[in-house]
mmCIF file of C-alpha atoms in Angstrom:
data_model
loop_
_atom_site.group_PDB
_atom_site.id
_atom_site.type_symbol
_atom_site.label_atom_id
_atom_site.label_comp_id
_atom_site.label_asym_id
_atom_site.label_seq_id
_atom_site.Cartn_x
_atom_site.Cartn_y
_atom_site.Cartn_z
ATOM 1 C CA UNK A 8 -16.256 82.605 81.858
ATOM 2 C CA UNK A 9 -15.788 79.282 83.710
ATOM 3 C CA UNK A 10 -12.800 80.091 85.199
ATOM 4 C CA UNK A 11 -10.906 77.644 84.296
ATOM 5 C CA UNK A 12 -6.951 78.545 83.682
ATOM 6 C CA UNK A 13 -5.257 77.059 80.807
ATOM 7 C CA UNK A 14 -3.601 74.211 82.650
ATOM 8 C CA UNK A 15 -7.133 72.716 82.817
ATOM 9 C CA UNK A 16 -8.973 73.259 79.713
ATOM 10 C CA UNK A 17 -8.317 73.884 75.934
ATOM 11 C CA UNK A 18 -8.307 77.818 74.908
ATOM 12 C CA UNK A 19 -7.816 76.866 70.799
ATOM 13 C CA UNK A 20 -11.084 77.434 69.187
ATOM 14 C CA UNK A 21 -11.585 80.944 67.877
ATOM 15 C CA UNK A 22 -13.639 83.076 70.607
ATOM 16 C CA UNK A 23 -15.796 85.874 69.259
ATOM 17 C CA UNK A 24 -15.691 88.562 71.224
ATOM 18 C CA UNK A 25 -18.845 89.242 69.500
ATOM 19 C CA UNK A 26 -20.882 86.719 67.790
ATOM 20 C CA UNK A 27 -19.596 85.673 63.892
ATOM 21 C CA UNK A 28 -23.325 85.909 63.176
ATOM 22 C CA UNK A 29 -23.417 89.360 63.369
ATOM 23 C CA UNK A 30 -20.849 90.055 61.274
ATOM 24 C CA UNK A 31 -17.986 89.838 63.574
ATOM 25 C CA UNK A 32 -14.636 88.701 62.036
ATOM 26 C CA UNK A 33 -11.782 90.563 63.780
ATOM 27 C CA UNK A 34 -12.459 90.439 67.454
ATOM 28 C CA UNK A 35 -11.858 87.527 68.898
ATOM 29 C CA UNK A 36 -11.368 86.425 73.321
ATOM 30 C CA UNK A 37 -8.348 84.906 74.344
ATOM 31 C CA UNK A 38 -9.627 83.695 77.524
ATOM 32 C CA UNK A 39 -13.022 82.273 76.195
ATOM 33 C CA UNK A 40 -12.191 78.447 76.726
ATOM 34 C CA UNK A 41 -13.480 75.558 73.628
ATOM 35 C CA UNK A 42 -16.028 74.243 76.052
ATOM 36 C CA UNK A 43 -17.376 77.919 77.007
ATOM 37 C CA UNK A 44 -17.085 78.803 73.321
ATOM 38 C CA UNK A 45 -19.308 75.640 72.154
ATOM 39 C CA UNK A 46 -21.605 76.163 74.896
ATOM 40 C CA UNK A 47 -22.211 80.085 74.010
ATOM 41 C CA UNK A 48 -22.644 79.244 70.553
ATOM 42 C CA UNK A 49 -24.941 76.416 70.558
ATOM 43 C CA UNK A 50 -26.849 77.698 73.475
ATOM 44 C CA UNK A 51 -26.887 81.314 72.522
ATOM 45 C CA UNK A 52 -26.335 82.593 69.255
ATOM 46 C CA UNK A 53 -28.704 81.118 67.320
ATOM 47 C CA UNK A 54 -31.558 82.691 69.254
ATOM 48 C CA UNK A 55 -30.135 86.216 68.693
ATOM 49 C CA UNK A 56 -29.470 85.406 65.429
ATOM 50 C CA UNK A 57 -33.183 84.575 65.308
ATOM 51 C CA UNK A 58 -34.159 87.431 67.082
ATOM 52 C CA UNK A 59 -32.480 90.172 64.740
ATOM 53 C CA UNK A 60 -34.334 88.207 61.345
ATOM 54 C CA UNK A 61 -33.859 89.171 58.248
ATOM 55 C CA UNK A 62 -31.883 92.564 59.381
ATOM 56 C CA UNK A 63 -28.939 90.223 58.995
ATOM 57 C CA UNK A 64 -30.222 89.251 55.071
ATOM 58 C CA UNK A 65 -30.857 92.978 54.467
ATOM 59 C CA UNK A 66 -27.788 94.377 55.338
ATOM 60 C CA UNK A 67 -25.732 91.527 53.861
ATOM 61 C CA UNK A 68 -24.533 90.911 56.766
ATOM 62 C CA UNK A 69 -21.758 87.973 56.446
ATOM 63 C CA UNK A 70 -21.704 84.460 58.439
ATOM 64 C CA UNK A 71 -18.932 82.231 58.569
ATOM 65 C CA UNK A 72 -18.109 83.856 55.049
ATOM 66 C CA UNK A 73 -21.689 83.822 53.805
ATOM 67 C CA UNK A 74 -24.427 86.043 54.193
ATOM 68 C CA UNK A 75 -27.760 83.719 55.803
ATOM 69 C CA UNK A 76 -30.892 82.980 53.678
ATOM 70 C CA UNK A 77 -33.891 82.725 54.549
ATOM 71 C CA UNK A 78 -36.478 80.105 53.979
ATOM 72 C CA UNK A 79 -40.298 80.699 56.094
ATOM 73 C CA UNK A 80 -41.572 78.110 57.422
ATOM 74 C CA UNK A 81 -43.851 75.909 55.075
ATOM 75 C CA UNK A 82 -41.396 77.350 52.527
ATOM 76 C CA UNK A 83 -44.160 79.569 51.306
ATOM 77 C CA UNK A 84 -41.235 82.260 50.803
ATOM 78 C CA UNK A 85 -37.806 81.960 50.604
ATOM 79 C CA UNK A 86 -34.847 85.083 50.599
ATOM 80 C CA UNK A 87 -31.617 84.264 49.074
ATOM 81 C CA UNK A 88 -28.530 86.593 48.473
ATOM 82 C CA UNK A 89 -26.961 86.981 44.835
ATOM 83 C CA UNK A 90 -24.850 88.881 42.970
ATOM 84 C CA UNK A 91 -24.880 90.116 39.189
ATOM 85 C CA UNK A 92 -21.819 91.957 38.355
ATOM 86 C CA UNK A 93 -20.541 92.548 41.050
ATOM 87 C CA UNK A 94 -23.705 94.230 42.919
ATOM 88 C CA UNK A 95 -25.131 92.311 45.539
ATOM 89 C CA UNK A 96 -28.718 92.151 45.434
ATOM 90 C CA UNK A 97 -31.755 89.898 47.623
ATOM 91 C CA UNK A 98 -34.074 87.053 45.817
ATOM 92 C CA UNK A 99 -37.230 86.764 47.144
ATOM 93 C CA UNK A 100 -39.056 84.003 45.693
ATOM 94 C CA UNK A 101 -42.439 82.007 46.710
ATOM 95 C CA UNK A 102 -44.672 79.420 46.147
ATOM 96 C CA UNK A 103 -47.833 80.405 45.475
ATOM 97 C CA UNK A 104 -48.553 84.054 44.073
ATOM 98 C CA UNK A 105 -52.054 84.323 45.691
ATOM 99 C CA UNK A 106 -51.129 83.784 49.091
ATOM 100 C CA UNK A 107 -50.360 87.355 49.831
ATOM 101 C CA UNK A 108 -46.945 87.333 51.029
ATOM 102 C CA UNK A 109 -45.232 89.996 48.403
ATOM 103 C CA UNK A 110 -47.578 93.110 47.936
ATOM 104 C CA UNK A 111 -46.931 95.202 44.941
ATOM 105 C CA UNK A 112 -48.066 98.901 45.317
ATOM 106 C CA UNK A 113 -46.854 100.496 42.258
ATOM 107 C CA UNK A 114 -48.173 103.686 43.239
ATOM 108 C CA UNK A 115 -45.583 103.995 45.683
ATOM 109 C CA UNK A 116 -42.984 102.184 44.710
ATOM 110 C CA UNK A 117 -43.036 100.270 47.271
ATOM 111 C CA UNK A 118 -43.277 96.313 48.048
ATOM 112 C CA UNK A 119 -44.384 94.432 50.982
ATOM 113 C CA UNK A 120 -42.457 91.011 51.910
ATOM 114 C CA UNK A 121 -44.593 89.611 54.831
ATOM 115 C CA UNK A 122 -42.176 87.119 56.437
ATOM 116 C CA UNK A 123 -42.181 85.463 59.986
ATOM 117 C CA UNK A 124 -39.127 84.927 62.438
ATOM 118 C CA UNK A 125 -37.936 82.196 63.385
ATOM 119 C CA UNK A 126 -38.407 80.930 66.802
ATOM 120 C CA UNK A 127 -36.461 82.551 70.066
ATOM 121 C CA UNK A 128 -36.361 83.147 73.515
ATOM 122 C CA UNK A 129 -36.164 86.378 74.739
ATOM 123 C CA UNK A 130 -34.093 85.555 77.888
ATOM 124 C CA UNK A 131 -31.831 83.378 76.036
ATOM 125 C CA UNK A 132 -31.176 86.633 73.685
ATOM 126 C CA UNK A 133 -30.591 88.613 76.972
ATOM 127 C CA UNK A 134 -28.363 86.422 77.861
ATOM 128 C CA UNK A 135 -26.664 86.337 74.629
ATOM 129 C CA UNK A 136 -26.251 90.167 74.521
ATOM 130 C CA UNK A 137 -24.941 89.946 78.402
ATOM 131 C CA UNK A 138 -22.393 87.665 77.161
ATOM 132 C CA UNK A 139 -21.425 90.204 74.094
ATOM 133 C CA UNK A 140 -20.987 93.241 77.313
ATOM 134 C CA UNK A 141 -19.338 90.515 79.593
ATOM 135 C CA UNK A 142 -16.897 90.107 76.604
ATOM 136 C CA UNK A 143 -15.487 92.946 76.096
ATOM 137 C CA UNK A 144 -15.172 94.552 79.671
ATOM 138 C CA UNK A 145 -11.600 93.513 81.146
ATOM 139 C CA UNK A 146 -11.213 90.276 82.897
ATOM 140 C CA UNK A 147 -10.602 91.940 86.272
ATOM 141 C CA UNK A 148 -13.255 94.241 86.243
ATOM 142 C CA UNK A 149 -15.816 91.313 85.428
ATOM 143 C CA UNK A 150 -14.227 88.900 88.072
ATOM 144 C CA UNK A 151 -14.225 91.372 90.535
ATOM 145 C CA UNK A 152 -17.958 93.636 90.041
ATOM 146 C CA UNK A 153 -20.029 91.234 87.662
ATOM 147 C CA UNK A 154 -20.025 87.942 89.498
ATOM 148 C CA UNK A 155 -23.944 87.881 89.714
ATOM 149 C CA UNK A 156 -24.077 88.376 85.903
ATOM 150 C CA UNK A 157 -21.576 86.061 85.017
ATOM 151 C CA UNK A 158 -22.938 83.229 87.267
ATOM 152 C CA UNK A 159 -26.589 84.037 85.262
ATOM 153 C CA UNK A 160 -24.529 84.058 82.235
ATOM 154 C CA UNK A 161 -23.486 80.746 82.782
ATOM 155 C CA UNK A 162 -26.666 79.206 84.287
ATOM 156 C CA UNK A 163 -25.518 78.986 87.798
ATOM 157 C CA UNK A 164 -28.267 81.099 88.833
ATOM 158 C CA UNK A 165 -31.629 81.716 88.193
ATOM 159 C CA UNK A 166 -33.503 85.032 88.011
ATOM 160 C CA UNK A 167 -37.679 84.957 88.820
ATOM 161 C CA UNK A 168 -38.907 86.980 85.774
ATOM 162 C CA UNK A 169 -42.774 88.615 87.067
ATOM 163 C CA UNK A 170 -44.399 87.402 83.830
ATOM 164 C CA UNK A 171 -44.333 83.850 81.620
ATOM 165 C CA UNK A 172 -41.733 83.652 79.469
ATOM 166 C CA UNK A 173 -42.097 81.932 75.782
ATOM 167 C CA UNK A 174 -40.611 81.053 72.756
ATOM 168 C CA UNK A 175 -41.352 83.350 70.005
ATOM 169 C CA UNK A 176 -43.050 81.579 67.151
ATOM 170 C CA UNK A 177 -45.477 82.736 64.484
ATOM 171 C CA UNK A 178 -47.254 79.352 65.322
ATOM 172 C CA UNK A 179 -47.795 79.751 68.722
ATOM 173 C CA UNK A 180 -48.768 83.412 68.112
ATOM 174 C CA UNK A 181 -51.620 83.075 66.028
ATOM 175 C CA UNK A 182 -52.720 79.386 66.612
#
């Protein structure tokens, strides 16, 4: 993504092609350098992790060998993965009974977790899921007809979005 060859930089950390937060253990970049792969995944992933919530709890969906919990802020509610014989199943645990977040409707059947993301940026998840399409498209083909993507990838460029941009947060939603 820099450019860099290996006679320059360090090519030994283990690249995802897609992110490990998604589930991704078997497709990894050989020419994603250490300081491109540190800089995608502490710039990056953690707002698309954000962004896709608890989809990743639901689904069981495995990080760096575990799957994520999640705890809301002001830990009024709090999902955890377990297992009991074998069966994986979600704990969903909170404070305070009263306060509305777990609905019951045994009529249907059915039960109502309210739960709140956690903070992201929606051009910093773009960016994320650019990085994901740059990543698997071959070298040449991105060197040679992507150049204005990869340099937004990479922050080299800007792009003049018509409306504000903000940070997702419940907080800042209904303050």
């Amino acid at each position: 993504f820099c450019g860099r060859s290996y006679s320059e930089t360090k090519f030994n950390s283990k690249a995802h092609l897609i992110p490990e937060s998604l589930g991704n253990t078997l497709l990894f970049s050989d020419f994603e350098c250490d300081h491109c792969n540190n800089y995608f995944g502490t710039t990056y992933d953690d707002h698309l992790a954000n962004y896709i919530g608890l989809s990743r709890i639901m689904s069981f969906t495995k990080n760096k060998g575990k799957i994520p919990a999640h705890v809301q802020a002001g830990k009024s509610i709090s999902i955890r993965p377990d297992k009991l014989n074998g069966d994986d199943f979600l704990v969903i645990s909170r404070d305070n009974s009263d306060d509305g977040t777990i609905l019951s409707h045994p009529e249907t059947g059915k039960i109502m977790v309210k739960c709140t993301k956690l903070p992201y940026t929606p051009a910093v998840v773009y960016r994320a899921i650019l990085k994901i399409a740059l990543s698997v498209l071959p070298s040449k083909t991105v060197a040679e007809e992507y150049q204005t993507a990869l340099q937004y990838l990479m922050r080299q460029i800007s792009v003049k979005f018509s409306k504000k941009l903000y940070v997702f947060s419940p907080a800042s939603i209904f303050a």
